[in-house]
Amino acid sequence: MNRERPSSDTLPDQRARENADSPRRLVLRRPDDFHVHLRDGLMLNALVNATARQFGRAIVMPNLDPPVTTAAGAEAYRSRILAALGEQDDFKPLMTVYLTDNTKTPDLEAGFKAGVLTAAKFYPAHATTNSALGVTDLRNLYGVFNAMERLKMPLLVHGEVSDPDVDVFDREKAFIDRYLAKLVNAFPALKIVLEHITTEEAVDFVVAAGPNVGATITPHHLSINRNSMFHGGLRPHFYCLPILKREHHRLALRRAATSGNPKFFLGTDSAPHDISTKQNGCACAGIFNADVAMQVYAQVFEEEASLDRLETFAAEHGARFYGLPLNQGRIALEKTGSIVSAEFPAGKSRIVPFKAGSAISWSFVGKVADEHHS
Ligand code: DOR
Ligand code: ZN
């Protein structure tokens, strides 16, 4: 593979579409990230501060090793996150618990009522990173789902089957057909977030479902399609789960994100791995995008001539779905191009960010006083 070759993370059509009428500066309500991996230990400090720079709150994934499976575990993890937050103490981590076949309803209920837990995460066993302890059969959790429906506690779903007989590119659709449709019917009032959707079928499913079903959309699934993984060689930094799909799926995600439909909201799925576990014979799944998230979303919304809808997607739809107050602060972005750094250091780890070495058209300015909205 030719390592000198620039990475193909910008599609030609995107490069061609620049909206001449776009503002040079955007001031938005401070957004939230409704799906992020902050990891733990030495990496945590750099990661939480990268997320806190852009976002007021974040739904923190529980797939640590070992996973966070109890309210007490989530409370301890929250304390470690708060301790790692430097000056940025106006950031609020929203904690989740990882469902297993043995999740105890009273623990979940007590954690939710105490405000420790915001949501619970369902990973099908073996679907992705650190999911070995995930749920082997959804029916094992029907008692838990009953309680969550009553409590209005959101269920966050990694929507892929782990059946090795199903083609990796079809696993999201298979999950919807085999399990999600049934789950939604069995618990018609359960709040469900189909996380990091990647297909037109997922968009259609969410649109057709009731207002209790929403979805997060990542910057990378909006920006690139599966060709990027194979451009000039095998590119592990574009490998994530659910895997990137065909172009028509990317276009469906762009339409959903920019449609103004409140069911669709921001969730970066920023999922860092050390360079040694990415550039490896068996590369880990996950794309780290926390430091370029809002810049990339802004670029996508601009390309779709929908910059006026970025704020609701990034700072309102998710909060409303979760029943949270809107953030009061403001952030600014500016239309000054920059090159994304080649590496992001986090503790002893080196992480290759999304769009590393590539030009992006927006820069993140930071928190600003309440200026007149662009
Ligand atoms: O690409 C992914 N990485 N997908 C996931 O579901 C998990 C995540 C991770 O934790 O690295
Ligand atoms: Zn994730």
mmCIF file of C-alpha atoms in Angstrom, residues 55-186:
data_model
loop_
_atom_site.group_PDB
_atom_site.id
_atom_site.type_symbol
_atom_site.label_atom_id
_atom_site.label_comp_id
_atom_site.label_asym_id
_atom_site.label_seq_id
_atom_site.Cartn_x
_atom_site.Cartn_y
_atom_site.Cartn_z
ATOM 1 C CA PHE A 55 -20.329 19.296 24.014
ATOM 2 C CA GLY A 56 -22.282 20.212 27.146
ATOM 3 C CA ARG A 57 -23.312 16.644 27.926
ATOM 4 C CA ALA A 58 -22.577 13.202 26.571
ATOM 5 C CA ILE A 59 -24.153 9.794 26.871
ATOM 6 C CA VAL A 60 -21.188 7.689 27.954
ATOM 7 C CA MET A 61 -21.002 4.133 26.675
ATOM 8 C CA PRO A 62 -20.490 1.413 29.293
ATOM 9 C CA ASN A 63 -18.447 -1.072 27.217
ATOM 10 C CA LEU A 64 -15.320 -0.859 29.347
ATOM 11 C CA ASP A 65 -13.332 -3.991 30.022
ATOM 12 C CA PRO A 66 -14.969 -5.274 32.210
ATOM 13 C CA PRO A 67 -18.206 -3.473 31.317
ATOM 14 C CA VAL A 68 -20.205 -1.202 33.611
ATOM 15 C CA THR A 69 -23.123 -3.458 34.528
ATOM 16 C CA THR A 70 -24.477 -1.934 37.759
ATOM 17 C CA ALA A 71 -25.596 1.447 39.037
ATOM 18 C CA ALA A 72 -22.717 1.417 41.526
ATOM 19 C CA GLY A 73 -20.264 0.738 38.690
ATOM 20 C CA ALA A 74 -21.733 3.652 36.714
ATOM 21 C CA GLU A 75 -21.456 5.966 39.720
ATOM 22 C CA ALA A 76 -17.799 5.022 40.208
ATOM 23 C CA TYR A 77 -17.094 5.563 36.497
ATOM 24 C CA ARG A 78 -18.820 8.942 36.628
ATOM 25 C CA SER A 79 -16.551 9.965 39.521
ATOM 26 C CA ARG A 80 -13.485 9.015 37.487
ATOM 27 C CA ILE A 81 -14.778 11.046 34.525
ATOM 28 C CA LEU A 82 -15.431 14.106 36.691
ATOM 29 C CA ALA A 83 -11.974 13.791 38.252
ATOM 30 C CA ALA A 84 -10.417 13.707 34.766
ATOM 31 C CA LEU A 85 -12.229 16.874 33.669
ATOM 32 C CA GLY A 86 -9.722 19.661 34.004
ATOM 33 C CA GLU A 87 -11.036 23.192 33.862
ATOM 34 C CA GLN A 88 -14.081 22.179 31.875
ATOM 35 C CA ASP A 89 -16.245 21.429 34.855
ATOM 36 C CA ASP A 90 -19.431 22.574 33.093
ATOM 37 C CA PHE A 91 -19.553 19.262 31.204
ATOM 38 C CA LYS A 92 -22.015 16.631 32.383
ATOM 39 C CA PRO A 93 -21.478 12.930 31.673
ATOM 40 C CA LEU A 94 -24.750 11.008 31.386
ATOM 41 C CA MET A 95 -24.157 7.475 32.508
ATOM 42 C CA THR A 96 -25.403 4.212 31.065
ATOM 43 C CA VAL A 97 -25.367 0.629 32.203
ATOM 44 C CA TYR A 98 -24.516 -2.349 30.026
ATOM 45 C CA LEU A 99 -27.327 -4.892 29.931
ATOM 46 C CA THR A 100 -26.475 -8.557 30.392
ATOM 47 C CA ASP A 101 -28.583 -11.687 30.700
ATOM 48 C CA ASN A 102 -28.333 -11.153 34.463
ATOM 49 C CA THR A 103 -29.255 -7.467 34.773
ATOM 50 C CA LYS A 104 -31.343 -6.928 37.899
ATOM 51 C CA THR A 105 -34.378 -4.699 37.470
ATOM 52 C CA PRO A 106 -34.274 -3.246 41.030
ATOM 53 C CA ASP A 107 -30.668 -2.051 40.531
ATOM 54 C CA LEU A 108 -31.566 -0.404 37.229
ATOM 55 C CA GLU A 109 -34.656 1.194 38.687
ATOM 56 C CA ALA A 110 -32.850 2.505 41.778
ATOM 57 C CA GLY A 111 -29.985 3.869 39.639
ATOM 58 C CA PHE A 112 -32.388 5.633 37.293
ATOM 59 C CA LYS A 113 -34.502 7.095 40.082
ATOM 60 C CA ALA A 114 -31.372 8.325 41.884
ATOM 61 C CA GLY A 115 -30.227 10.116 38.704
ATOM 62 C CA VAL A 116 -27.080 7.985 38.408
ATOM 63 C CA LEU A 117 -28.263 6.246 35.254
ATOM 64 C CA THR A 118 -29.713 8.029 32.246
ATOM 65 C CA ALA A 119 -30.168 5.017 29.979
ATOM 66 C CA ALA A 120 -29.319 1.335 29.499
ATOM 67 C CA LYS A 121 -27.347 -0.067 26.583
ATOM 68 C CA PHE A 122 -28.174 -3.254 24.786
ATOM 69 C CA TYR A 123 -25.346 -4.969 22.912
ATOM 70 C CA PRO A 124 -26.133 -8.310 21.292
ATOM 71 C CA ALA A 125 -23.444 -10.688 22.601
ATOM 72 C CA HIS A 126 -20.326 -10.582 20.387
ATOM 73 C CA ALA A 127 -21.672 -7.852 18.077
ATOM 74 C CA THR A 128 -18.769 -5.451 18.677
ATOM 75 C CA THR A 129 -15.890 -4.281 20.947
ATOM 76 C CA ASN A 130 -16.215 -5.595 24.528
ATOM 77 C CA SER A 131 -19.639 -7.083 23.904
ATOM 78 C CA ALA A 132 -18.856 -10.672 24.934
ATOM 79 C CA LEU A 133 -21.046 -10.252 28.003
ATOM 80 C CA GLY A 134 -23.904 -8.758 25.990
ATOM 81 C CA VAL A 135 -27.369 -10.190 25.769
ATOM 82 C CA THR A 136 -27.693 -13.676 24.270
ATOM 83 C CA ASP A 137 -31.458 -13.553 23.830
ATOM 84 C CA LEU A 138 -33.593 -10.417 23.969
ATOM 85 C CA ARG A 139 -36.377 -12.388 25.627
ATOM 86 C CA ASN A 140 -34.169 -12.739 28.732
ATOM 87 C CA LEU A 141 -34.656 -9.011 29.270
ATOM 88 C CA TYR A 142 -38.381 -8.607 28.816
ATOM 89 C CA GLY A 143 -38.816 -8.028 32.571
ATOM 90 C CA VAL A 144 -36.176 -5.274 32.458
ATOM 91 C CA PHE A 145 -37.789 -3.688 29.384
ATOM 92 C CA ASN A 146 -41.145 -3.692 31.153
ATOM 93 C CA ALA A 147 -39.658 -1.685 34.004
ATOM 94 C CA MET A 148 -37.830 0.681 31.611
ATOM 95 C CA GLU A 149 -41.055 1.323 29.722
ATOM 96 C CA ARG A 150 -42.807 2.205 32.982
ATOM 97 C CA LEU A 151 -39.903 4.418 34.114
ATOM 98 C CA LYS A 152 -39.507 6.114 30.691
ATOM 99 C CA MET A 153 -35.848 5.079 30.812
ATOM 100 C CA PRO A 154 -34.330 5.027 27.307
ATOM 101 C CA LEU A 155 -33.050 1.760 25.856
ATOM 102 C CA LEU A 156 -30.019 2.315 23.623
ATOM 103 C CA VAL A 157 -29.657 -0.367 20.999
ATOM 104 C CA HIS A 158 -26.607 -1.544 19.096
ATOM 105 C CA GLY A 159 -28.703 -2.719 16.175
ATOM 106 C CA GLU A 160 -26.737 -5.509 14.542
ATOM 107 C CA VAL A 161 -27.136 -9.255 14.668
ATOM 108 C CA SER A 162 -23.993 -11.140 15.616
ATOM 109 C CA ASP A 163 -24.974 -14.205 13.580
ATOM 110 C CA PRO A 164 -21.852 -15.106 11.561
ATOM 111 C CA ASP A 165 -24.055 -16.449 8.774
ATOM 112 C CA VAL A 166 -25.372 -12.955 8.075
ATOM 113 C CA ASP A 167 -23.195 -10.845 5.786
ATOM 114 C CA VAL A 168 -21.523 -8.074 7.800
ATOM 115 C CA PHE A 169 -23.088 -5.396 5.577
ATOM 116 C CA ASP A 170 -26.598 -6.808 6.188
ATOM 117 C CA ARG A 171 -26.439 -7.116 9.960
ATOM 118 C CA GLU A 172 -28.287 -3.897 10.779
ATOM 119 C CA LYS A 173 -31.178 -4.696 8.460
ATOM 120 C CA ALA A 174 -31.307 -8.268 9.819
ATOM 121 C CA PHE A 175 -31.468 -6.930 13.371
ATOM 122 C CA ILE A 176 -34.387 -4.659 12.503
ATOM 123 C CA ASP A 177 -36.267 -7.440 10.724
ATOM 124 C CA ARG A 178 -35.596 -10.172 13.277
ATOM 125 C CA TYR A 179 -35.666 -8.327 16.601
ATOM 126 C CA LEU A 180 -36.318 -4.606 16.625
ATOM 127 C CA ALA A 181 -39.712 -4.685 14.967
ATOM 128 C CA LYS A 182 -40.848 -7.252 17.544
ATOM 129 C CA LEU A 183 -39.377 -5.302 20.438
ATOM 130 C CA VAL A 184 -41.143 -2.101 19.393
ATOM 131 C CA ASN A 185 -44.434 -3.990 19.103
ATOM 132 C CA ALA A 186 -44.008 -5.722 22.460
#
